[in-house]
mmCIF file of C-alpha atoms in Angstrom:
data_model
loop_
_atom_site.group_PDB
_atom_site.id
_atom_site.type_symbol
_atom_site.label_atom_id
_atom_site.label_comp_id
_atom_site.label_asym_id
_atom_site.label_seq_id
_atom_site.Cartn_x
_atom_site.Cartn_y
_atom_site.Cartn_z
ATOM 1 C CA MET A 1 10.896 -23.666 -19.190
ATOM 2 C CA THR A 2 7.756 -25.409 -20.427
ATOM 3 C CA THR A 3 6.864 -26.604 -23.907
ATOM 4 C CA GLU A 4 3.304 -26.374 -25.185
ATOM 5 C CA PRO A 5 1.860 -29.820 -26.060
ATOM 6 C CA GLY A 6 2.032 -30.666 -29.766
ATOM 7 C CA THR A 7 4.246 -27.685 -30.605
ATOM 8 C CA ARG A 8 7.869 -26.630 -30.565
ATOM 9 C CA LEU A 9 7.087 -23.361 -28.787
ATOM 10 C CA ALA A 10 8.694 -22.800 -25.394
ATOM 11 C CA VAL A 11 7.421 -20.609 -22.547
ATOM 12 C CA VAL A 12 10.260 -19.173 -20.449
ATOM 13 C CA VAL A 13 9.631 -17.224 -17.232
ATOM 14 C CA GLY A 14 12.444 -15.078 -15.868
ATOM 15 C CA GLY A 15 13.402 -11.718 -14.403
ATOM 16 C CA ASP A 16 14.841 -8.650 -16.104
ATOM 17 C CA ASP A 17 15.053 -9.181 -19.867
ATOM 18 C CA PRO A 18 16.347 -6.049 -21.662
ATOM 19 C CA GLU A 19 16.265 -7.751 -25.063
ATOM 20 C CA LEU A 20 12.622 -8.757 -24.612
ATOM 21 C CA SER A 21 11.661 -5.292 -23.344
ATOM 22 C CA LYS A 22 13.330 -3.630 -26.327
ATOM 23 C CA ARG A 23 11.599 -5.946 -28.807
ATOM 24 C CA LEU A 24 8.155 -5.575 -27.204
ATOM 25 C CA SER A 25 8.535 -1.796 -27.113
ATOM 26 C CA ALA A 26 9.422 -1.711 -30.801
ATOM 27 C CA GLU A 27 6.583 -4.013 -31.820
ATOM 28 C CA LEU A 28 3.967 -2.164 -29.755
ATOM 29 C CA THR A 29 5.187 1.200 -31.036
ATOM 30 C CA VAL A 30 4.587 0.042 -34.599
ATOM 31 C CA PHE A 31 1.149 -1.292 -33.671
ATOM 32 C CA ASN A 32 0.131 1.831 -31.733
ATOM 33 C CA ASN A 33 1.357 4.217 -34.413
ATOM 34 C CA ARG A 34 -0.516 2.313 -37.097
ATOM 35 C CA ALA A 35 -3.713 2.322 -35.015
ATOM 36 C CA THR A 36 -3.627 6.002 -34.032
ATOM 37 C CA GLY A 37 -1.652 7.735 -36.754
ATOM 38 C CA ALA A 38 0.553 9.294 -34.068
ATOM 39 C CA ASP A 39 4.227 8.539 -34.600
ATOM 40 C CA ASP A 40 5.881 11.128 -32.370
ATOM 41 C CA GLU A 41 6.606 8.961 -29.322
ATOM 42 C CA ALA A 42 9.653 10.251 -27.444
ATOM 43 C CA ASP A 43 11.259 9.872 -24.031
ATOM 44 C CA LEU A 44 11.255 12.822 -21.631
ATOM 45 C CA SER A 45 13.688 13.488 -18.795
ATOM 46 C CA VAL A 46 14.622 16.328 -16.454
ATOM 47 C CA ARG A 47 17.727 16.195 -14.249
ATOM 48 C CA VAL A 48 18.962 18.435 -11.400
ATOM 49 C CA THR A 49 22.545 18.120 -10.161
ATOM 50 C CA ASP A 50 24.548 19.916 -7.498
ATOM 51 C CA GLU A 51 27.997 21.550 -7.805
ATOM 52 C CA ALA A 52 29.678 18.171 -7.373
ATOM 53 C CA GLY A 53 27.652 16.685 -10.186
ATOM 54 C CA GLU A 54 25.613 14.545 -7.787
ATOM 55 C CA LEU A 55 21.968 13.964 -8.583
ATOM 56 C CA VAL A 56 19.565 16.168 -6.615
ATOM 57 C CA GLY A 57 16.411 15.020 -8.330
ATOM 58 C CA GLY A 58 14.977 13.878 -11.596
ATOM 59 C CA LEU A 59 11.913 13.116 -13.639
ATOM 60 C CA THR A 60 11.415 10.595 -16.412
ATOM 61 C CA GLY A 61 8.456 10.188 -18.698
ATOM 62 C CA TRP A 62 7.338 10.316 -22.305
ATOM 63 C CA THR A 63 5.303 12.268 -24.832
ATOM 64 C CA TRP A 64 3.122 10.832 -27.563
ATOM 65 C CA GLY A 65 0.059 11.874 -29.509
ATOM 66 C CA GLY A 66 -0.494 15.167 -27.711
ATOM 67 C CA CYS A 67 -0.118 13.691 -24.221
ATOM 68 C CA GLY A 68 2.767 13.757 -21.765
ATOM 69 C CA GLY A 69 3.222 11.063 -19.147
ATOM 70 C CA ILE A 70 5.267 11.068 -15.946
ATOM 71 C CA SER A 71 6.827 7.715 -15.124
ATOM 72 C CA MET A 72 9.024 8.621 -12.132
ATOM 73 C CA LEU A 73 9.770 11.752 -10.108
ATOM 74 C CA TRP A 74 12.263 11.769 -7.228
ATOM 75 C CA VAL A 75 14.085 14.358 -5.102
ATOM 76 C CA ARG A 76 17.008 13.567 -2.798
ATOM 77 C CA GLU A 77 15.948 13.559 0.829
ATOM 78 C CA ASP A 78 18.181 16.438 1.943
ATOM 79 C CA GLN A 79 16.782 18.660 -0.823
ATOM 80 C CA ARG A 80 13.098 17.996 -0.274
ATOM 81 C CA ARG A 81 10.756 20.828 0.730
ATOM 82 C CA HIS A 82 12.878 23.281 -1.252
ATOM 83 C CA GLY A 83 10.631 23.362 -4.299
ATOM 84 C CA TRP A 84 12.652 21.052 -6.517
ATOM 85 C CA GLY A 85 9.742 18.734 -7.153
ATOM 86 C CA GLY A 86 7.672 21.599 -8.497
ATOM 87 C CA ARG A 87 10.519 22.826 -10.670
ATOM 88 C CA LEU A 88 11.025 19.378 -12.150
ATOM 89 C CA LEU A 89 7.316 19.136 -12.853
ATOM 90 C CA ARG A 90 7.103 22.577 -14.472
ATOM 91 C CA ALA A 91 10.144 21.867 -16.635
ATOM 92 C CA ALA A 92 8.554 18.637 -17.855
ATOM 93 C CA GLU A 93 5.248 20.395 -18.556
ATOM 94 C CA ASP A 94 6.996 23.187 -20.475
ATOM 95 C CA GLU A 95 8.834 20.656 -22.619
ATOM 96 C CA ALA A 96 5.615 18.698 -23.202
ATOM 97 C CA ARG A 97 3.916 21.905 -24.381
ATOM 98 C CA ARG A 98 6.843 22.596 -26.691
ATOM 99 C CA ARG A 99 6.303 19.158 -28.194
ATOM 100 C CA GLY A 100 2.628 19.945 -28.813
ATOM 101 C CA CYS A 101 1.056 18.217 -25.812
ATOM 102 C CA ASP A 102 -2.124 19.605 -24.274
ATOM 103 C CA ARG A 103 -2.265 17.331 -21.200
ATOM 104 C CA MET A 104 -0.126 15.431 -18.715
ATOM 105 C CA ILE A 105 -0.974 12.215 -16.886
ATOM 106 C CA VAL A 106 0.569 10.505 -13.878
ATOM 107 C CA SER A 107 -0.244 7.809 -11.335
ATOM 108 C CA SER A 108 0.841 7.958 -7.695
ATOM 109 C CA PHE A 109 0.267 5.593 -4.787
ATOM 110 C CA GLU A 110 -1.495 7.001 -1.730
ATOM 111 C CA PHE A 111 1.748 6.881 0.275
ATOM 112 C CA GLN A 112 3.663 8.737 -2.421
ATOM 113 C CA ALA A 113 2.688 12.179 -3.714
ATOM 114 C CA PRO A 114 -1.052 12.688 -4.459
ATOM 115 C CA PRO A 115 -1.163 15.972 -2.446
ATOM 116 C CA PHE A 116 1.850 17.241 -4.403
ATOM 117 C CA TYR A 117 0.166 16.643 -7.749
ATOM 118 C CA ARG A 118 -3.109 18.145 -6.556
ATOM 119 C CA ARG A 119 -1.273 21.312 -5.471
ATOM 120 C CA HIS A 120 0.077 21.624 -8.995
ATOM 121 C CA GLY A 121 -3.305 21.420 -10.688
ATOM 122 C CA TYR A 122 -3.599 17.684 -11.325
ATOM 123 C CA VAL A 123 -7.110 16.237 -11.027
ATOM 124 C CA GLU A 124 -7.853 12.701 -9.880
ATOM 125 C CA VAL A 125 -9.780 10.843 -12.584
ATOM 126 C CA GLY A 126 -9.687 7.313 -11.192
ATOM 127 C CA ARG A 127 -8.004 4.900 -8.835
ATOM 128 C CA SER A 128 -7.014 1.250 -8.553
ATOM 129 C CA GLU A 129 -7.992 0.098 -5.093
ATOM 130 C CA GLY A 130 -6.340 -2.237 -2.657
ATOM 131 C CA PHE A 131 -2.698 -2.586 -3.646
ATOM 132 C CA PRO A 132 -0.038 -2.736 -2.520
ATOM 133 C CA GLY A 133 -0.761 -3.607 1.099
ATOM 134 C CA GLY A 134 -4.238 -2.089 1.031
ATOM 135 C CA TYR A 135 -3.161 1.226 -0.502
ATOM 136 C CA SER A 136 -4.596 2.651 -3.718
ATOM 137 C CA ASP A 137 -2.993 3.833 -6.931
ATOM 138 C CA LEU A 138 -4.428 7.234 -7.912
ATOM 139 C CA HIS A 139 -4.570 8.407 -11.524
ATOM 140 C CA PHE A 140 -4.301 12.122 -12.371
ATOM 141 C CA ILE A 141 -4.552 14.381 -15.403
ATOM 142 C CA LYS A 142 -3.722 18.032 -15.943
ATOM 143 C CA ARG A 143 -4.643 20.142 -18.937
ATOM 144 C CA LEU A 144 -1.733 22.152 -20.293
ATOM 145 C CA ASP A 145 -3.818 24.339 -22.602
ATOM 146 C CA GLY A 146 -5.743 26.204 -19.894
ATOM 147 C CA SER A 147 -8.945 24.189 -20.178
ATOM 148 C CA GLU A 148 -10.144 22.028 -17.336
ATOM 149 C CA PRO A 149 -11.178 18.371 -17.283
ATOM 150 C CA ARG A 150 -14.830 17.864 -16.550
ATOM 151 C CA SER A 151 -15.605 17.579 -12.878
ATOM 152 C CA ARG A 152 -16.903 14.178 -11.773
ATOM 153 C CA ILE A 153 -19.799 13.701 -9.432
ATOM 154 C CA ARG A 154 -19.122 11.125 -6.735
ATOM 155 C CA VAL A 155 -21.956 9.435 -4.893
ATOM 156 C CA VAL A 156 -21.625 7.120 -1.910
ATOM 157 C CA VAL A 157 -24.697 4.949 -1.316
ATOM 158 C CA LEU A 158 -25.388 2.706 1.693
ATOM 159 C CA LEU A 159 -27.851 -0.151 1.120
ATOM 160 C CA ASP A 160 -29.325 -2.452 3.779
ATOM 161 C CA VAL A 161 -30.969 -5.605 2.369
ATOM 162 C CA PRO A 162 -33.307 -7.945 4.292
ATOM 163 C CA GLU A 163 -31.680 -11.376 4.557
ATOM 164 C CA GLU A 164 -34.550 -13.173 2.860
ATOM 165 C CA HIS A 165 -34.149 -10.971 -0.243
ATOM 166 C CA LEU A 166 -30.367 -11.228 -0.740
ATOM 167 C CA SER A 167 -30.641 -13.439 -3.830
ATOM 168 C CA ALA A 168 -33.232 -11.192 -5.466
ATOM 169 C CA PHE A 169 -31.154 -8.121 -4.653
ATOM 170 C CA GLY A 170 -28.135 -9.732 -6.324
ATOM 171 C CA ARG A 171 -30.168 -10.283 -9.495
ATOM 172 C CA TYR A 172 -31.368 -6.669 -9.376
ATOM 173 C CA GLU A 173 -27.805 -5.362 -9.100
ATOM 174 C CA GLU A 174 -26.673 -7.490 -12.043
ATOM 175 C CA ARG A 175 -29.307 -5.748 -14.167
ATOM 176 C CA VAL A 176 -29.149 -2.185 -12.876
ATOM 177 C CA LEU A 177 -25.409 -1.542 -12.463
ATOM 178 C CA PRO A 178 -24.644 -1.947 -16.201
ATOM 179 C CA LEU A 179 -26.940 1.047 -16.803
ATOM 180 C CA LEU A 180 -24.299 3.328 -15.273
ATOM 181 C CA ALA A 181 -22.186 3.329 -18.436
ATOM 182 C CA GLU A 182 -25.120 4.654 -20.472
ATOM 183 C CA HIS A 183 -25.181 7.742 -18.242
ATOM 184 C CA ASP A 184 -21.401 8.397 -18.217
ATOM 185 C CA GLY A 185 -21.160 6.730 -14.842
ATOM 186 C CA ARG A 186 -19.128 3.938 -13.323
ATOM 187 C CA LEU A 187 -18.924 1.842 -10.192
ATOM 188 C CA GLU A 188 -15.665 2.902 -8.540
ATOM 189 C CA GLN A 189 -15.865 0.576 -5.553
ATOM 190 C CA ARG A 190 -18.289 -1.901 -4.019
ATOM 191 C CA LEU A 191 -18.013 -3.062 -0.420
ATOM 192 C CA ARG A 192 -20.105 -5.708 1.330
ATOM 193 C CA THR A 193 -20.332 -6.835 4.945
ATOM 194 C CA GLY A 194 -19.600 -10.455 5.818
ATOM 195 C CA ASP A 195 -23.268 -11.359 6.148
ATOM 196 C CA GLY A 196 -24.023 -9.773 2.761
ATOM 197 C CA ARG A 197 -26.807 -7.610 4.162
ATOM 198 C CA THR A 198 -25.130 -4.219 3.824
ATOM 199 C CA GLU A 199 -23.400 -2.836 0.755
ATOM 200 C CA VAL A 200 -21.606 0.445 0.092
ATOM 201 C CA HIS A 201 -21.359 1.641 -3.497
ATOM 202 C CA LEU A 202 -19.012 4.390 -4.620
ATOM 203 C CA LEU A 203 -20.348 5.690 -7.938
ATOM 204 C CA SER A 204 -19.040 8.473 -10.126
ATOM 205 C CA PHE A 205 -20.505 10.353 -13.080
ATOM 206 C CA ALA A 206 -18.923 12.614 -15.668
ATOM 207 C CA GLY A 207 -21.316 15.386 -14.636
ATOM 208 C CA ARG A 208 -24.485 16.170 -12.721
ATOM 209 C CA ASP A 209 -26.617 15.650 -15.822
ATOM 210 C CA GLY A 210 -25.449 12.055 -16.039
ATOM 211 C CA TYR A 211 -26.190 11.505 -12.360
ATOM 212 C CA GLN A 212 -29.687 12.909 -12.700
ATOM 213 C CA SER A 213 -30.433 10.936 -15.860
ATOM 214 C CA TYR A 214 -29.346 7.729 -14.119
ATOM 215 C CA LEU A 215 -31.714 8.453 -11.231
ATOM 216 C CA ALA A 216 -34.546 9.090 -13.705
ATOM 217 C CA ASP A 217 -33.889 6.018 -15.870
ATOM 218 C CA PRO A 218 -37.236 4.132 -15.857
ATOM 219 C CA ARG A 219 -35.457 0.780 -16.180
ATOM 220 C CA ARG A 220 -34.183 1.076 -12.619
ATOM 221 C CA ALA A 221 -37.735 1.099 -11.252
ATOM 222 C CA ALA A 222 -38.831 -1.603 -13.693
ATOM 223 C CA TYR A 223 -35.998 -3.950 -12.678
ATOM 224 C CA ARG A 224 -36.742 -3.362 -9.025
ATOM 225 C CA ASP A 225 -40.440 -4.144 -9.500
ATOM 226 C CA GLU A 226 -39.522 -7.350 -11.327
ATOM 227 C CA GLU A 227 -36.877 -8.599 -8.908
ATOM 228 C CA LEU A 228 -37.984 -7.032 -5.602
ATOM 229 C CA PRO A 229 -41.758 -6.419 -5.823
ATOM 230 C CA GLY A 230 -43.023 -4.700 -2.707
ATOM 231 C CA VAL A 231 -39.668 -4.914 -0.907
ATOM 232 C CA GLU A 232 -38.530 -1.828 0.975
ATOM 233 C CA LEU A 233 -34.760 -1.329 0.852
ATOM 234 C CA ALA A 234 -33.083 1.006 3.300
ATOM 235 C CA GLY A 235 -30.847 3.097 1.099
ATOM 236 C CA ARG A 236 -29.119 6.385 1.856
ATOM 237 C CA VAL A 237 -26.950 8.705 -0.173
ATOM 238 C CA LEU A 238 -24.103 9.483 2.198
ATOM 239 C CA GLU A 239 -22.245 11.971 0.035
ATOM 240 C CA VAL A 240 -22.561 13.798 -3.240
ATOM 241 C CA SER A 241 -19.561 15.939 -4.086
ATOM 242 C CA GLU A 242 -18.151 17.626 -7.155
ATOM 243 C CA VAL A 243 -14.509 16.750 -7.722
ATOM 244 C CA GLY A 244 -12.836 19.478 -9.739
ATOM 245 C CA PRO A 245 -9.389 20.885 -10.329
ATOM 246 C CA VAL A 246 -7.393 21.966 -7.307
ATOM 247 C CA ARG A 247 -5.703 25.289 -7.861
ATOM 248 C CA PRO A 248 -1.995 25.460 -7.131
ATOM 249 C CA THR A 249 -1.107 27.367 -3.976
ATOM 250 C CA HIS A 250 1.834 29.705 -3.788
#
């Protein structure tokens, strides 16, 4: 326990704290409801048991403000590949629809179940790279009302920079990358070799129009002329792909 200088407030670090979790949940619920006007937050669970009453599989999650969220989904090892995961998911989606939700969201690590969610119509909309142990956490959404989330355009760009222009290239990037947000784009990942001379950018855009408008933005050329006048950069677009909904297979 530490005490802040000049105060009587104590900072205590510990492990599981049910009382703290309950209080924080209550306080944040009040704050969120006041901010959004949505006050229908509720837990969601689906349970499958066998004849002996033993748990075969289950799903926990929540619904709030027209959205359903999946927190955990698990099926007992001896019952996997028998369709129970899909049945749990469909039951949760049906209940979310009954509660007025038009979408479901879930996150799944690469070593968990991304292919499972894709098979059931969930679309990847983002990812948190590099944890745990170098894996990524993938974020998915599925529309429950029959509409589809907008496909994202993903662009992988390879850039080779002459060593004598590394500093100028860094200044150029600091000016040009913020333009992405103005065109419904974002920098998903940025990789650099140890010598700093080669970079790989993974960009994504909400649609092809945003991608094209970013390419045509005159500020990109202006910044390059100011920071890298007369410098030829070796840049290649390695991949441009449309990422859309994956239809469930039967």
